[in-house]
Tab-separated table of C-alpha atoms and ligand atoms in Angstrom:
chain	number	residue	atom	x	y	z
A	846	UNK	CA	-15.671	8.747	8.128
A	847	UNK	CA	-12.792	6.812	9.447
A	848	UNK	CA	-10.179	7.786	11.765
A	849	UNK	CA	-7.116	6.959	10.736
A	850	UNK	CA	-3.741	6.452	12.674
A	851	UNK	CA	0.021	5.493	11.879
A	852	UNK	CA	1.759	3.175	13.836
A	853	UNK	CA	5.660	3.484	12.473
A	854	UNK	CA	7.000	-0.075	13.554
A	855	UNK	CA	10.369	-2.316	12.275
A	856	UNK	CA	12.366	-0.055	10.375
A	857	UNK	CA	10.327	1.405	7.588
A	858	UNK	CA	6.658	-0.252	7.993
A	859	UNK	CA	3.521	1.513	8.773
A	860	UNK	CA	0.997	-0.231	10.547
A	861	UNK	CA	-2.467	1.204	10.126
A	862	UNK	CA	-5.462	1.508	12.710
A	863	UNK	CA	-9.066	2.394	11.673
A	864	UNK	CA	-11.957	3.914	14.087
A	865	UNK	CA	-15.434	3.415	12.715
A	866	UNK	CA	-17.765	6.096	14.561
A	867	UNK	CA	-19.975	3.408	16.098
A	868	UNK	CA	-16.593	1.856	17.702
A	869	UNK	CA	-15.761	-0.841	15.482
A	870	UNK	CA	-11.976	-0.596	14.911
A	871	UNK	CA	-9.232	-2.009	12.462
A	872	UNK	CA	-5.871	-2.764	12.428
A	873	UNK	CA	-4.212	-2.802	8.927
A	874	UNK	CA	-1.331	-5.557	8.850
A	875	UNK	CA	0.484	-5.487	11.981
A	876	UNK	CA	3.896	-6.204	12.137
A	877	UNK	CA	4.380	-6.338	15.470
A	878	UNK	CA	1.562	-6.436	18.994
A	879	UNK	CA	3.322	-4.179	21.144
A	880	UNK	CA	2.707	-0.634	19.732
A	881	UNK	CA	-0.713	-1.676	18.542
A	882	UNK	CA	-1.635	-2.467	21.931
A	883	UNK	CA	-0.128	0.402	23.249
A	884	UNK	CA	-2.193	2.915	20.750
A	885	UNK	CA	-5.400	0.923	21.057
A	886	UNK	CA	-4.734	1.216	24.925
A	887	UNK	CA	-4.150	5.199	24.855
A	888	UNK	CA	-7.677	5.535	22.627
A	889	UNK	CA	-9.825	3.244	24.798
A	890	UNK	CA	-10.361	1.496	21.541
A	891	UNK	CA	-11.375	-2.365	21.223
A	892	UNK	CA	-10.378	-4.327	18.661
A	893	UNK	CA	-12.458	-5.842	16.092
A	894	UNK	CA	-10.644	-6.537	13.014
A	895	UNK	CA	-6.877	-7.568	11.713
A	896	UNK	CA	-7.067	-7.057	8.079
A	897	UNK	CA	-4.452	-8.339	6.222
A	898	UNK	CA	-3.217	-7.284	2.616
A	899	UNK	CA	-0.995	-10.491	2.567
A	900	UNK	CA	0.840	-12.926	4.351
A	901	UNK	CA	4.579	-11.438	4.754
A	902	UNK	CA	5.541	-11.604	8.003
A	903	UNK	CA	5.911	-7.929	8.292
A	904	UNK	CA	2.015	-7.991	7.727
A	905	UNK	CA	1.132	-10.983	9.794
A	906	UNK	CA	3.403	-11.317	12.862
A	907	UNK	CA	1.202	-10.491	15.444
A	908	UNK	CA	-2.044	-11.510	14.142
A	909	UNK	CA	-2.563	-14.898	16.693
A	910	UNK	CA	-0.910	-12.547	19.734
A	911	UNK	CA	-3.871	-9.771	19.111
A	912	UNK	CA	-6.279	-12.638	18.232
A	913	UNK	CA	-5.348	-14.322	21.391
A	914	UNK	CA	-5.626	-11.161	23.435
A	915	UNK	CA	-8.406	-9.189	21.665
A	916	UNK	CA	-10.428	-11.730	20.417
A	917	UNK	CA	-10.645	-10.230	17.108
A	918	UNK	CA	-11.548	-11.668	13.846
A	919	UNK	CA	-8.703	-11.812	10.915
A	920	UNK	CA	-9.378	-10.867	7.522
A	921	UNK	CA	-7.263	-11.914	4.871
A	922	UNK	CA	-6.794	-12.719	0.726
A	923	UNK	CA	-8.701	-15.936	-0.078
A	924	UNK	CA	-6.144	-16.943	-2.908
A	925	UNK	CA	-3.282	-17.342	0.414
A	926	UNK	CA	-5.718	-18.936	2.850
A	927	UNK	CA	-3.201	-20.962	3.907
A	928	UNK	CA	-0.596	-18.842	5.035
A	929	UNK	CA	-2.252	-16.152	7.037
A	930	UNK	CA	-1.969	-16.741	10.430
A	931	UNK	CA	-5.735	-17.512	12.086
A	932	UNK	CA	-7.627	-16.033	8.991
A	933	UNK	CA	-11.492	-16.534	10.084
A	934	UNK	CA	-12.869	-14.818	6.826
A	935	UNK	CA	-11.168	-15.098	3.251
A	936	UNK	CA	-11.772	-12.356	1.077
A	937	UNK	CA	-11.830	-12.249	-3.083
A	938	UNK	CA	-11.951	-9.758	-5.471
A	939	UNK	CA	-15.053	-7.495	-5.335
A	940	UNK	CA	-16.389	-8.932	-2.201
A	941	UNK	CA	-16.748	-5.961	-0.004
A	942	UNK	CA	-16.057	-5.673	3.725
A	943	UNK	CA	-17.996	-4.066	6.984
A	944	UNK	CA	-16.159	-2.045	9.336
A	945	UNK	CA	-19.294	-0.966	11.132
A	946	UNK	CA	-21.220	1.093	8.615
A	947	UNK	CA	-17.648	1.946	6.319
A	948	UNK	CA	-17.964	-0.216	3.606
A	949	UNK	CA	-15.008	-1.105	1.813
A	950	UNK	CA	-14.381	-2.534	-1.651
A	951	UNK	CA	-11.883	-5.761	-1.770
A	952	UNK	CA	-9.411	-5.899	-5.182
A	953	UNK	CA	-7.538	-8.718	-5.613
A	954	UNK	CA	-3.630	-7.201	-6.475
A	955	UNK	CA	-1.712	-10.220	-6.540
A	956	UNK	CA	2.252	-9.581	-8.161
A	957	UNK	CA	4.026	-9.101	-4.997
A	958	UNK	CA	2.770	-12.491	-3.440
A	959	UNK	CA	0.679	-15.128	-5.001
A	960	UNK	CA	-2.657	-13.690	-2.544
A	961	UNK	CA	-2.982	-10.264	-1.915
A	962	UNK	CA	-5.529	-8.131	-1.716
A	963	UNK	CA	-6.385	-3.850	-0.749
A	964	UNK	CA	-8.991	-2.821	1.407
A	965	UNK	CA	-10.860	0.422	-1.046
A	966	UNK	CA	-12.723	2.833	1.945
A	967	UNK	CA	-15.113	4.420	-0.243
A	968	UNK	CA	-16.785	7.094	1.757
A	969	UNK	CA	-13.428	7.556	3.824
A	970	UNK	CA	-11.531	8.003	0.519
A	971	UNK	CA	-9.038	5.819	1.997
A	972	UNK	CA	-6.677	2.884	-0.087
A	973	UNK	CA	-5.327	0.412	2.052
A	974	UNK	CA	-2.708	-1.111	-0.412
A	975	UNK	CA	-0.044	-3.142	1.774
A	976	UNK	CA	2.926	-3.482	-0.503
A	977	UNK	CA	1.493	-3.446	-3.832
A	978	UNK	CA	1.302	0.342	-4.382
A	979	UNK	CA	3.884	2.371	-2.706
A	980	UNK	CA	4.743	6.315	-2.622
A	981	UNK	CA	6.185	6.889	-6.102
A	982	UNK	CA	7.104	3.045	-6.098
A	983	UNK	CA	5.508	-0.028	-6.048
A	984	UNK	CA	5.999	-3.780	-4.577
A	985	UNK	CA	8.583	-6.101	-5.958
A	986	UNK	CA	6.969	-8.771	-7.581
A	987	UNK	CA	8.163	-12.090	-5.842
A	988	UNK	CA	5.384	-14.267	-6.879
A	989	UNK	CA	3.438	-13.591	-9.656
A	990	UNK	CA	4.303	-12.334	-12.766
A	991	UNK	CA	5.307	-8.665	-14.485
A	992	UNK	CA	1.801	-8.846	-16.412
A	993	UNK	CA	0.117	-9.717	-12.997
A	994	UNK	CA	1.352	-7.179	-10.894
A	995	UNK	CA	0.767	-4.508	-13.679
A	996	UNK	CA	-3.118	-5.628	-14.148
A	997	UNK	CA	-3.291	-5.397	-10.270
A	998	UNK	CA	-1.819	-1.705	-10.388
A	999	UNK	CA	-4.188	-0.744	-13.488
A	1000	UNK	CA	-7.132	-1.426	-10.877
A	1001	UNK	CA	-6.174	1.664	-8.985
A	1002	UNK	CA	-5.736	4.237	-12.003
A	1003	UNK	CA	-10.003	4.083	-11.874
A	1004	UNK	CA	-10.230	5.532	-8.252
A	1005	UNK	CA	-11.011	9.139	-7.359
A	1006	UNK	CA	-7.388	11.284	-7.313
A	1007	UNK	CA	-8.067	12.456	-3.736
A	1008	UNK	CA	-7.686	8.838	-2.633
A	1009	UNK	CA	-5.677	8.494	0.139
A	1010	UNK	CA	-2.906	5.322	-0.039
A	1011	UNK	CA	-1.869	4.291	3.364
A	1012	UNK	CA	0.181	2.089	1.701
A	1013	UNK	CA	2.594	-0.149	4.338
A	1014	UNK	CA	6.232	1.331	4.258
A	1015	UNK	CA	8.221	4.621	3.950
A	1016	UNK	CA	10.447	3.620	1.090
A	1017	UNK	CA	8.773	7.406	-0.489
A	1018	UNK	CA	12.581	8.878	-0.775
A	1019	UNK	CA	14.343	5.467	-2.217
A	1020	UNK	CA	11.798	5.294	-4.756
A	1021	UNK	CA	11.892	9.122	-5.768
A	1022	UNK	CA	15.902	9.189	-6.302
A	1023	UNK	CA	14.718	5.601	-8.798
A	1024	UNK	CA	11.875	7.493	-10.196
A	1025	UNK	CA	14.077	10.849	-11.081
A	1026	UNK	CA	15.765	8.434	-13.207
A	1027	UNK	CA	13.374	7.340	-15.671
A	1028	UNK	CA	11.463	10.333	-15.876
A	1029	UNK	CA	13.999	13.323	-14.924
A	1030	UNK	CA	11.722	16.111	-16.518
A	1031	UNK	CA	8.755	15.622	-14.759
A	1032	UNK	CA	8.064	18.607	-13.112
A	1033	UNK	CA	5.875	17.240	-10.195
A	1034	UNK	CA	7.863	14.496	-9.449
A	1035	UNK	CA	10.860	17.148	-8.926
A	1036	UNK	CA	8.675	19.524	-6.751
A	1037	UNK	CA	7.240	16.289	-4.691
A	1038	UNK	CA	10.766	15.116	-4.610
A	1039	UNK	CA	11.668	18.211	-2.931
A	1040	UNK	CA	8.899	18.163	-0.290
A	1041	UNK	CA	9.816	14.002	0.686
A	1042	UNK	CA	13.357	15.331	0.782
A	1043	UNK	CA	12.387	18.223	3.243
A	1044	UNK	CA	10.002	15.611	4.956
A	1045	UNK	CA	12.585	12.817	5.450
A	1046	UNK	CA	15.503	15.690	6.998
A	1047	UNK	CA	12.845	16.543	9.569
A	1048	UNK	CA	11.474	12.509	10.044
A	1049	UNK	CA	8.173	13.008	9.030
A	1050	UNK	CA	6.043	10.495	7.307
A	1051	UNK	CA	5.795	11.014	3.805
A	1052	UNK	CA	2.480	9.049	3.909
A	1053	UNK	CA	-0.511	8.674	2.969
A	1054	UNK	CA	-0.088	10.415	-0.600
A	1055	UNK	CA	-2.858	10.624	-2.967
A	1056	UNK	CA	-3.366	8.742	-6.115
A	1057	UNK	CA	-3.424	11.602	-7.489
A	1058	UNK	CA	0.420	12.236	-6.771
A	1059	UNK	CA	0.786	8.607	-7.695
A	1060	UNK	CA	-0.734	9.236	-11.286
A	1061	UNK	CA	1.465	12.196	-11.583
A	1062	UNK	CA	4.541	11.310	-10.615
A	1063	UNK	CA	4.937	7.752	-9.804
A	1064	UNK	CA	6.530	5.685	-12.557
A	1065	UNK	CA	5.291	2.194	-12.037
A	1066	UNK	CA	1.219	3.688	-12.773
A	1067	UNK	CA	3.341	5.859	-15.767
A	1068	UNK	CA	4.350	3.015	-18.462
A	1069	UNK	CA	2.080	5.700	-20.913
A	1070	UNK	CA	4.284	8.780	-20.495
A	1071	UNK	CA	6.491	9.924	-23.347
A	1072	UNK	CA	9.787	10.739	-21.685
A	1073	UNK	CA	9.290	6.909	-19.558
A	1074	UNK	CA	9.172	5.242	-23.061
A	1075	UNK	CA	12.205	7.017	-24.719
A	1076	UNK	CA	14.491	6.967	-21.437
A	1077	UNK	CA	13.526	2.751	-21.694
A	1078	UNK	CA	13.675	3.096	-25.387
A	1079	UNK	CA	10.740	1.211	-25.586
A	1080	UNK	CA	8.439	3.621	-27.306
A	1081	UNK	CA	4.932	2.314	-27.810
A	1082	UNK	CA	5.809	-0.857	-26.186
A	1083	UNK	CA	2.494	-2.631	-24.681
A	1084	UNK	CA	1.999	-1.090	-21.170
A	1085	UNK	CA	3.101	-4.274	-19.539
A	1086	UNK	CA	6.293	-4.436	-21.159
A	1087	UNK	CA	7.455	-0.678	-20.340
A	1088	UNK	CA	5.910	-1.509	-16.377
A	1089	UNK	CA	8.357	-4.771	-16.590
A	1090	UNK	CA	11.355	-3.296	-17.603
A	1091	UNK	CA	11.098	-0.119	-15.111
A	1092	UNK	CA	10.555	-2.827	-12.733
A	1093	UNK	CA	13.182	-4.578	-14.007
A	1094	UNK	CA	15.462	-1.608	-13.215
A	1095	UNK	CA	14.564	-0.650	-9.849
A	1096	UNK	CA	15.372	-4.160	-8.685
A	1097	UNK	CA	19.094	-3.512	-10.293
A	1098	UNK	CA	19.159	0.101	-8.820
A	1099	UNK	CA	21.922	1.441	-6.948
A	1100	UNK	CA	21.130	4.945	-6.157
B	85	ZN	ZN1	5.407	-7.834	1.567
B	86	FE	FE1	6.169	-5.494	3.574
């Protein structure tokens, strides 16, 4: 099993660190080298790995700082080669990835930029989504298209519900206040509204979730619920279309 640790950095991004048992160790998109250091410092861990879900500076920023200094090798989407920073090894969809004996599986996600790709921790039950998925939201989608960024989500309604998504910001309360609107009667998404309300009074990270929660009560993996379709009037609408137009909506949303 991995261990898994948050790193909140910037204003709202998480940057993720994970311990393989034999010593190998990850870090998931760093923003920033500072508190990375500092964390790998306090643990006595060595770093082996930048993986990066895409090439947002908010991702990539200190990957050739901890290269320089660690020595590490970068990991990165194949189909943006170009614009990660120091990439050694280019990843593409179902190629799968070492982190000592954790395998994990690689899906290509692109919608939010033209490359991106999540790391799938089997055995550690563990998503690693960057800013495709979110906490009862999902990425915008800059560079690809609606359709795109909808196949890309589809991929993660056939993983296990106790999945963990460490996705890569804590945008969990924005989104909820969006998500109440398209789907007000949804019971869980009121009662998980009220624990990420309780959460975010207190500070407290309101991730990982689990797709579980995510199939339950977040609207962009929801284009097949009743009450989505009639608040969009767009009843039996192809999936894409009623994912579009929430999307559509949450760009335009002024809570
Ligand atoms: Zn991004
Ligand atoms: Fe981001």
């Amino acid at each position: 099993m991995l261990e898994i640790i948050r790193i909140p950095v910037l204003n709202d991004n998480y940057v993720w660190l994970a311990h393989a048992p034999d010593g190998n160790t990850a870090v998931i998109d760093p923003a920033v080298s500072m508190p990375v250091i500092q964390e790998l410092k306090k643990r006595h861990w060595q770093l082996t790995y930048i993986l990066n879900t895409h090439h947002h500076n908010d991702h990539t920023g200190a990957n050739l700082e901890l290269k320089k200094t660690t020595k590490c090798t970068i990991i990165g989407p194949k189909a943006d080669i170009d614009r990660i920073p120091g990439i050694d090894i280019a990843l593409v969809d179902g190629d799968h990835f070492m982190l000592g004996k954790e395998k994990a599986q690689i899906f290509d996600v692109p919608g939010h930029t033209k490359g991106h790709i999540a790391f799938y921790f089997f055995n550690s039950n563990s998503l690693f989504c960057g800013d495709t998925l979110f906490a009862l939201g999902c990425g915008r989608v800059f560079e690809g298209t609606m359709e795109q960024m909808w196949h890309s989500l589809s991929k993660f309604k056939k993983l296990p519900r106790q999945t963990n998504v460490y996705c890569a910001h804590e945008y969990t309360q924005a989104n909820g206040i969006f998500a109440l609107t398209v789907e007000p009667n949804n019971i869980k998404l009121k009662l998980r509204m009220d624990e990420v309300n309780n959460k975010r009074k207190n500070q407290i990270p309101t991730v990982p979730s689990t797709l579980g929660e995510e199939f339950d009560t977040n609207p962009f993996l929801r284009p097949d619920s009743t009450e989505i379709q009639e608040t969009l009037s767009l009843m039996d609408a192809p999936l894409s279309e009623i994912f579009a137009k929430t999307r559509y909506l949450k760009d335009n949303f002024r809570g």
